[in-house]
Amino acid sequence: DYIFDRDAAAPKDHPDPVGWFLTESRRGPDYLFATAAALALRSLGYPARVCLGYYAAPENYDPETAHTPVRRTDLHIWPEVQLS
């Protein structure tokens, strides 16, 4: 029962933003979901990391400039786990 909320943030003076996300607010942006997942995977012994990148949506391609604009909202953060 967690909610994706781009605008949610732990209080600035909170010592554990991921703990706040997991136990108190239960809502947050993708970086908190990704960090919590990577930490859970690591606690189970899996090598995991948090990755970030931009998604250049093909429908935004501009043939006149031959570029695809990338916006701030195109930033995505996800966990990555290495499996054998």
PDB file of C-alpha atoms in Angstrom:
ATOM      1  CA  ASP A   1       0.000   0.000   0.000  1.00  0.00           C
ATOM      2  CA  TYR A   2       2.615   2.520  -1.095  1.00  0.00           C
ATOM      3  CA  ILE A   3       1.774   5.469  -3.312  1.00  0.00           C
ATOM      4  CA  PHE A   4       3.962   7.015  -5.997  1.00  0.00           C
ATOM      5  CA  ASP A   5       4.046  10.744  -5.271  1.00  0.00           C
ATOM      6  CA  ARG A   6       6.628  12.872  -7.074  1.00  0.00           C
ATOM      7  CA  ASP A   7       6.193  15.685  -4.563  1.00  0.00           C
ATOM      8  CA  ALA A   8       6.518  13.721  -1.311  1.00  0.00           C
ATOM      9  CA  ALA A   9       9.721  14.286   0.635  1.00  0.00           C
ATOM     10  CA  ALA A  10      11.012  13.462   4.077  1.00  0.00           C
ATOM     11  CA  PRO A  11      11.314  16.391   6.463  1.00  0.00           C
ATOM     12  CA  LYS A  12      14.614  18.169   5.831  1.00  0.00           C
ATOM     13  CA  ASP A  13      15.963  17.351   9.307  1.00  0.00           C
ATOM     14  CA  HIS A  14      14.918  13.673   9.228  1.00  0.00           C
ATOM     15  CA  PRO A  15      17.946  11.390   9.771  1.00  0.00           C
ATOM     16  CA  ASP A  16      16.562   8.476   7.699  1.00  0.00           C
ATOM     17  CA  PRO A  17      14.547   9.456   4.590  1.00  0.00           C
ATOM     18  CA  VAL A  18      14.186   5.842   3.424  1.00  0.00           C
ATOM     19  CA  GLY A  19      12.999   4.736   6.864  1.00  0.00           C
ATOM     20  CA  TRP A  20      10.521   7.615   6.887  1.00  0.00           C
ATOM     21  CA  PHE A  21       9.243   6.488   3.486  1.00  0.00           C
ATOM     22  CA  LEU A  22       8.924   2.828   4.514  1.00  0.00           C
ATOM     23  CA  THR A  23       7.401   3.271   7.965  1.00  0.00           C
ATOM     24  CA  GLU A  24       5.706   6.653   8.153  1.00  0.00           C
ATOM     25  CA  SER A  25       4.598   8.267   4.909  1.00  0.00           C
ATOM     26  CA  ARG A  26       4.307   5.202   2.645  1.00  0.00           C
ATOM     27  CA  ARG A  27       4.392   7.574  -0.314  1.00  0.00           C
ATOM     28  CA  GLY A  28       7.232   9.052  -2.275  1.00  0.00           C
ATOM     29  CA  PRO A  29       9.004   9.605  -5.585  1.00  0.00           C
ATOM     30  CA  ASP A  30      10.792   6.948  -7.606  1.00  0.00           C
ATOM     31  CA  TYR A  31      14.157   7.477  -5.915  1.00  0.00           C
ATOM     32  CA  LEU A  32      12.715   6.358  -2.577  1.00  0.00           C
ATOM     33  CA  PHE A  33      11.087   3.277  -4.132  1.00  0.00           C
ATOM     34  CA  ALA A  34      14.354   2.417  -5.929  1.00  0.00           C
ATOM     35  CA  THR A  35      16.532   2.985  -2.865  1.00  0.00           C
ATOM     36  CA  ALA A  36      14.255   0.918  -0.622  1.00  0.00           C
ATOM     37  CA  ALA A  37      14.227  -1.915  -3.167  1.00  0.00           C
ATOM     38  CA  ALA A  38      18.028  -1.869  -3.559  1.00  0.00           C
ATOM     39  CA  LEU A  39      18.520  -1.927   0.219  1.00  0.00           C
ATOM     40  CA  ALA A  40      16.052  -4.815   0.610  1.00  0.00           C
ATOM     41  CA  LEU A  41      17.807  -6.764  -2.153  1.00  0.00           C
ATOM     42  CA  ARG A  42      21.215  -6.132  -0.589  1.00  0.00           C
ATOM     43  CA  SER A  43      19.936  -7.310   2.791  1.00  0.00           C
ATOM     44  CA  LEU A  44      19.046 -10.603   1.072  1.00  0.00           C
ATOM     45  CA  GLY A  45      22.573 -10.902  -0.321  1.00  0.00           C
ATOM     46  CA  TYR A  46      21.933  -9.746  -3.883  1.00  0.00           C
ATOM     47  CA  PRO A  47      24.283  -7.221  -5.460  1.00  0.00           C
ATOM     48  CA  ALA A  48      22.064  -4.244  -6.209  1.00  0.00           C
ATOM     49  CA  ARG A  49      22.404  -0.592  -7.081  1.00  0.00           C
ATOM     50  CA  VAL A  50      20.289   2.440  -7.877  1.00  0.00           C
ATOM     51  CA  CYS A  51      20.421   3.668 -11.473  1.00  0.00           C
ATOM     52  CA  LEU A  52      19.140   6.792 -13.115  1.00  0.00           C
ATOM     53  CA  GLY A  53      18.657   8.003 -16.614  1.00  0.00           C
ATOM     54  CA  TYR A  54      16.386   9.813 -18.996  1.00  0.00           C
ATOM     55  CA  TYR A  55      13.715   8.374 -21.239  1.00  0.00           C
ATOM     56  CA  ALA A  56      13.616  10.104 -24.610  1.00  0.00           C
ATOM     57  CA  ALA A  57      10.061   9.381 -25.742  1.00  0.00           C
ATOM     58  CA  PRO A  58       9.941   8.552 -29.464  1.00  0.00           C
ATOM     59  CA  GLU A  59       6.691  10.472 -29.875  1.00  0.00           C
ATOM     60  CA  ASN A  60       8.555  13.669 -28.888  1.00  0.00           C
ATOM     61  CA  TYR A  61      11.038  13.333 -31.758  1.00  0.00           C
ATOM     62  CA  ASP A  62      11.250  16.530 -33.821  1.00  0.00           C
ATOM     63  CA  PRO A  63      12.131  15.703 -37.454  1.00  0.00           C
ATOM     64  CA  GLU A  64      12.975  19.345 -38.209  1.00  0.00           C
ATOM     65  CA  THR A  65      15.786  19.448 -35.659  1.00  0.00           C
ATOM     66  CA  ALA A  66      16.521  15.699 -35.682  1.00  0.00           C
ATOM     67  CA  HIS A  67      16.422  15.771 -31.865  1.00  0.00           C
ATOM     68  CA  THR A  68      14.212  14.423 -29.144  1.00  0.00           C
ATOM     69  CA  PRO A  69      13.799  16.909 -26.311  1.00  0.00           C
ATOM     70  CA  VAL A  70      14.376  15.471 -22.860  1.00  0.00           C
ATOM     71  CA  ARG A  71      12.499  17.116 -20.043  1.00  0.00           C
ATOM     72  CA  ARG A  72      12.971  17.088 -16.296  1.00  0.00           C
ATOM     73  CA  THR A  73       9.949  14.809 -16.023  1.00  0.00           C
ATOM     74  CA  ASP A  74      11.753  12.281 -18.259  1.00  0.00           C
ATOM     75  CA  LEU A  75      14.219  11.462 -15.452  1.00  0.00           C
ATOM     76  CA  HIS A  76      13.691   7.968 -14.029  1.00  0.00           C
ATOM     77  CA  ILE A  77      15.357   6.146 -11.159  1.00  0.00           C
ATOM     78  CA  TRP A  78      15.192   2.367 -10.726  1.00  0.00           C
ATOM     79  CA  PRO A  79      16.900  -0.445  -8.851  1.00  0.00           C
ATOM     80  CA  GLU A  80      19.118  -2.893 -10.673  1.00  0.00           C
ATOM     81  CA  VAL A  81      20.020  -6.328  -9.329  1.00  0.00           C
ATOM     82  CA  GLN A  82      22.645  -8.721 -10.647  1.00  0.00           C
ATOM     83  CA  LEU A  83      21.429 -12.278 -11.075  1.00  0.00           C
ATOM     84  CA  SER A  84      23.593 -15.252 -11.964  1.00  0.00           C
TER      85      SER A  84
END
